[in-house]
Coordinates of C-alpha atoms in Angstrom, one line a residue:
X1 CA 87.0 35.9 -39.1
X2 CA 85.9 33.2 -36.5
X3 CA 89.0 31.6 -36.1
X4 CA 92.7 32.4 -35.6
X5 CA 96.2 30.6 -36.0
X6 CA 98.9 31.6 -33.7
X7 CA 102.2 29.2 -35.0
X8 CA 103.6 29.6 -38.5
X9 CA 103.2 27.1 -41.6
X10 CA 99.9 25.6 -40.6
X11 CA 97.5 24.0 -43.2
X12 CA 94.1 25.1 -41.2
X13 CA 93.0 27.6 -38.8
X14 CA 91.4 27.0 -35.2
X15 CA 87.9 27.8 -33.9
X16 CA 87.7 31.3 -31.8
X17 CA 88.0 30.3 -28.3
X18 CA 85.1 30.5 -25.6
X19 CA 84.6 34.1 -24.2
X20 CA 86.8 35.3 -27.2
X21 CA 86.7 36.7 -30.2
X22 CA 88.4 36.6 -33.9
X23 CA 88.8 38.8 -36.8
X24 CA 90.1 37.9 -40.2
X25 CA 93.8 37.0 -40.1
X26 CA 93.6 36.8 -36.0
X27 CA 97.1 35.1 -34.6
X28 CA 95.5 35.3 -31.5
X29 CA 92.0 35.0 -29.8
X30 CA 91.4 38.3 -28.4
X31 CA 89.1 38.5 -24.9
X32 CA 86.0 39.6 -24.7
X33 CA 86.0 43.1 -22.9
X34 CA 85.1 43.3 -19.3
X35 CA 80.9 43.7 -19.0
X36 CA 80.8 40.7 -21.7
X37 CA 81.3 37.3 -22.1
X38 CA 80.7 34.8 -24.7
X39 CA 80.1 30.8 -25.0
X40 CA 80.6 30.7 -28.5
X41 CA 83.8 30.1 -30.6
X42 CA 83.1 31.8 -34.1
X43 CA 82.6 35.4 -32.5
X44 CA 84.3 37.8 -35.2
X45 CA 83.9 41.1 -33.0
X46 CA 84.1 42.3 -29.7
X47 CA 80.4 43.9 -30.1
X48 CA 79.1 40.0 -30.6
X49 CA 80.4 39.3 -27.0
X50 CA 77.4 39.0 -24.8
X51 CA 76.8 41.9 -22.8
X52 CA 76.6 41.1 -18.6
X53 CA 72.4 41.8 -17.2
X54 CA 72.0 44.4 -14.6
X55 CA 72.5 42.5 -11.1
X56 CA 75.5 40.5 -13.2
X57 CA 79.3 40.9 -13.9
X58 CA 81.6 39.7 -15.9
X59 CA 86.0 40.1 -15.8
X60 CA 87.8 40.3 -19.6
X61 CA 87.4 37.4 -21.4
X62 CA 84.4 35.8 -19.3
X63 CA 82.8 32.4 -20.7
X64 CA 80.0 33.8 -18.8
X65 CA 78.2 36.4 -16.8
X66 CA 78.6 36.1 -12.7
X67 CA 75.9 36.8 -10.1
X68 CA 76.8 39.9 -7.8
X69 CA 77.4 38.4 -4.4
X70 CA 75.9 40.2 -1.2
X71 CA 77.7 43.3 -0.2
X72 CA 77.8 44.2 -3.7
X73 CA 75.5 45.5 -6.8
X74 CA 75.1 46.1 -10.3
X75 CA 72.7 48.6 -11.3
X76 CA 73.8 48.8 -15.2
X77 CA 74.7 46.2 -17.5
X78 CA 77.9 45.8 -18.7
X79 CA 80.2 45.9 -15.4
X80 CA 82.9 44.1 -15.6
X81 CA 83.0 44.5 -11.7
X82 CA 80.3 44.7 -9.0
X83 CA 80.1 48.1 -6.9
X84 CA 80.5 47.5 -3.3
X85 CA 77.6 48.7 -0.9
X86 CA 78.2 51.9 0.6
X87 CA 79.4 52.2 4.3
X88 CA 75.7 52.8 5.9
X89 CA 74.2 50.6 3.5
X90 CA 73.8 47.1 3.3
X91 CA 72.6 44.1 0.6
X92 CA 71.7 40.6 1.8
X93 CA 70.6 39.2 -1.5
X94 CA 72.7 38.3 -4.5
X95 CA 72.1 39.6 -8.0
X96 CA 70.8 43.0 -6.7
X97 CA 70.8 46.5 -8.3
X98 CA 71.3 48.4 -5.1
X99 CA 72.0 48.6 -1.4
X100 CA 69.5 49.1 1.1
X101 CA 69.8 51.3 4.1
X102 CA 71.4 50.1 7.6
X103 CA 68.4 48.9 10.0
X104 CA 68.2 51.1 13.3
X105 CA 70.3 49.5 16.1
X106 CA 72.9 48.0 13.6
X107 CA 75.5 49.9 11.5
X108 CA 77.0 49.2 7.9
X109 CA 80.5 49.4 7.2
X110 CA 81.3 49.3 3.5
X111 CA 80.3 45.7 1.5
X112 CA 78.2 44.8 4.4
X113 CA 76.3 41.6 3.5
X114 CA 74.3 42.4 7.4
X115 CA 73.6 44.7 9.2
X116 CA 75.8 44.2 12.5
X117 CA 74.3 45.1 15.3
X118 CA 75.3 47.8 18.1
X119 CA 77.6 47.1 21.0
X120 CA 76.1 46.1 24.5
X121 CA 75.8 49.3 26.1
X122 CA 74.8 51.5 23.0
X123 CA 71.8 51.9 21.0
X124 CA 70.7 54.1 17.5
X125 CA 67.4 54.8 16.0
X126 CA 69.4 55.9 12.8
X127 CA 69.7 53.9 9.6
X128 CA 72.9 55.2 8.1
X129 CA 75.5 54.2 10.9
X130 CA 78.9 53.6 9.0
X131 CA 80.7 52.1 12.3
X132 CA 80.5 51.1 16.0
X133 CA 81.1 54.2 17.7
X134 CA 78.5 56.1 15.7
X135 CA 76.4 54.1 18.0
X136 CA 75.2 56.5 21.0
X137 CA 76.1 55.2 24.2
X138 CA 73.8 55.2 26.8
X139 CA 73.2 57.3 30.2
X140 CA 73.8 56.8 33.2
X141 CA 70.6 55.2 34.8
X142 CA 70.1 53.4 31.6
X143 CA 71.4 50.3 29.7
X144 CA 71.1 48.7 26.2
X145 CA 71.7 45.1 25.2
X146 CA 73.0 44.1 21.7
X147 CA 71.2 46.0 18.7
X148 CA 69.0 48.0 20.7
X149 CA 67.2 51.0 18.9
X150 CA 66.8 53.0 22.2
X151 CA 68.3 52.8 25.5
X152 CA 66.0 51.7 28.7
X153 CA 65.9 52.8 32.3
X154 CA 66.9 50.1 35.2
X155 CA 64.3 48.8 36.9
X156 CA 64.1 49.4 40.6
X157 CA 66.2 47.3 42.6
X158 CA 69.1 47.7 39.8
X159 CA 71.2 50.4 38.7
X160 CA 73.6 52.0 36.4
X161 CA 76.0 53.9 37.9
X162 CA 78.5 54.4 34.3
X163 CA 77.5 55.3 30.8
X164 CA 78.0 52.3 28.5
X165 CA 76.2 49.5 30.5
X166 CA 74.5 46.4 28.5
X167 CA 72.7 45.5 32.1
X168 CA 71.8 47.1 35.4
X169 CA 73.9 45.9 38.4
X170 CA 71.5 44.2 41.0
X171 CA 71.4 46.2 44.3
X172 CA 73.3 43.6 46.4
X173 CA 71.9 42.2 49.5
X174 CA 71.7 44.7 52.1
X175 CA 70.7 47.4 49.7
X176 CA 67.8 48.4 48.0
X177 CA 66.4 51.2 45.4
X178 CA 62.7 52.0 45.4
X179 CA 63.1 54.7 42.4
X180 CA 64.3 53.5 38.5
X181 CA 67.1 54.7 36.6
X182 CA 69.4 55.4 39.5
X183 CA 73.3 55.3 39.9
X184 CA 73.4 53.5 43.6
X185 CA 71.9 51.4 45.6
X186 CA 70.4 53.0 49.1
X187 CA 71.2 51.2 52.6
X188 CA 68.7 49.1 54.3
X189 CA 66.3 50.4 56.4
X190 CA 66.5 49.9 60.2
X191 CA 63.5 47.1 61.5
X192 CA 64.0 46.2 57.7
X193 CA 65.7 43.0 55.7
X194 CA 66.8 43.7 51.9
X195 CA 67.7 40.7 49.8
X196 CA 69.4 40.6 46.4
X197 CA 67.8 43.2 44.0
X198 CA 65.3 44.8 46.6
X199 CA 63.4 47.1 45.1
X200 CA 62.0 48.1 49.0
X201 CA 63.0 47.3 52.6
X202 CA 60.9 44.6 53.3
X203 CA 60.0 44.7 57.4
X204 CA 61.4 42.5 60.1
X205 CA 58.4 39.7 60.9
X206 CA 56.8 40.1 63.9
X207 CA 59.0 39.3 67.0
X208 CA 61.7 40.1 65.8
X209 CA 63.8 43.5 65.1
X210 CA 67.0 44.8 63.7
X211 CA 68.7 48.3 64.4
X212 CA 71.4 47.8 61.6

């Protein structure tokens, strides 16, 4: 035990290989089983295989144990394969026991290393979004940029006039809007000017008019 031969008429037997093992009369080295591994060559039995550490994998016949990569966790010893993070859950660090939940204004799809975060125009407060359009899109009025966690009305001088808006449209020269989280822009006022993004008619100076 501790060494095999695997050709015939041989004078002398060979030392168990590295993440192996050999019992008495072995023609073969046999691997260690999956959740094990083994850096020694005079193993005799598969129960002398080192068993993988919790946050640690390890394939059949592993010279050693492997570190779970992000995305994935081992919360027992002896894997021989990490578990994958949920969708709506997430692990950044390697070597972990378990996933953590998605971060409001992201989601998680399944393995996520990161949170990603929401599309421009939609927003969550949840932490257990599995995809992009769980993500709530916003109102009309309202926009969200990338990863919000709530949506926010437009200023005056801007609006929103369609659901799903990362910005507010400027109210273009000529226009303004006094009031926020509005769809459209109001005309200029008569014995008033409006430039880019008014958020009032602003009054012709003295001596001079306008009845447009």
């Amino acid at each position: 035990a501790g060494s095999y031969q695997g050709g015939p008429g041989k004078l002398s037997c060979k030392p168990c290989e590295v993440g192996s093992f050999c019992p008495a009369a072995a023609s073969a080295a046999l691997p260690c089983h999956e959740g094990s591994y083994s850096t020694a060559t005079n193993l005799t039995s598969a129960t002398e295989c080192t068993p993988t550490d919790e946050g640690f994998y390890a394939p059949t016949g592993s010279m050693q144990q492997v570190v779970c990569s992000p995305g994935t966790v081992a919360p027992s010893a002896r894997m021989g394969a990490c578990d994958k993070c949920a969708a709506g859950t997430y692990q950044d660090d390697p070597g972990k026991l378990s996933c953590k939940p998605c971060e409001a204004g992201s989601f998680c799809p399944e393995a996520a290393s990161v949170p990603l975060p929401c599309k421009l125009g939609s927003y969550s407060t949840a932490t257990n979004l599995m995809s992009a359009t769980e993500c709530t899109p916003t109102d009309e009025g309202f926009y969200a940029p990338t990863g919000s966690m709530q949506q926010a009305e437009c200023s005056p001088g801007t609006v929103a006039p369609n659901v799903r808006m990362g910005a507010c449209d400027k109210c273009a020269a000529g226009t303004y809007q006094d009031d926020p989280g509005k769809l459209s822009c109001k005309p200029c006022e008569a014995g008033s000017f409006c430039p880019e993004a008014a958020s009032a008619a602003l009054p012709c100076h003295e001596g001079s008019y306008a009845t447009a």
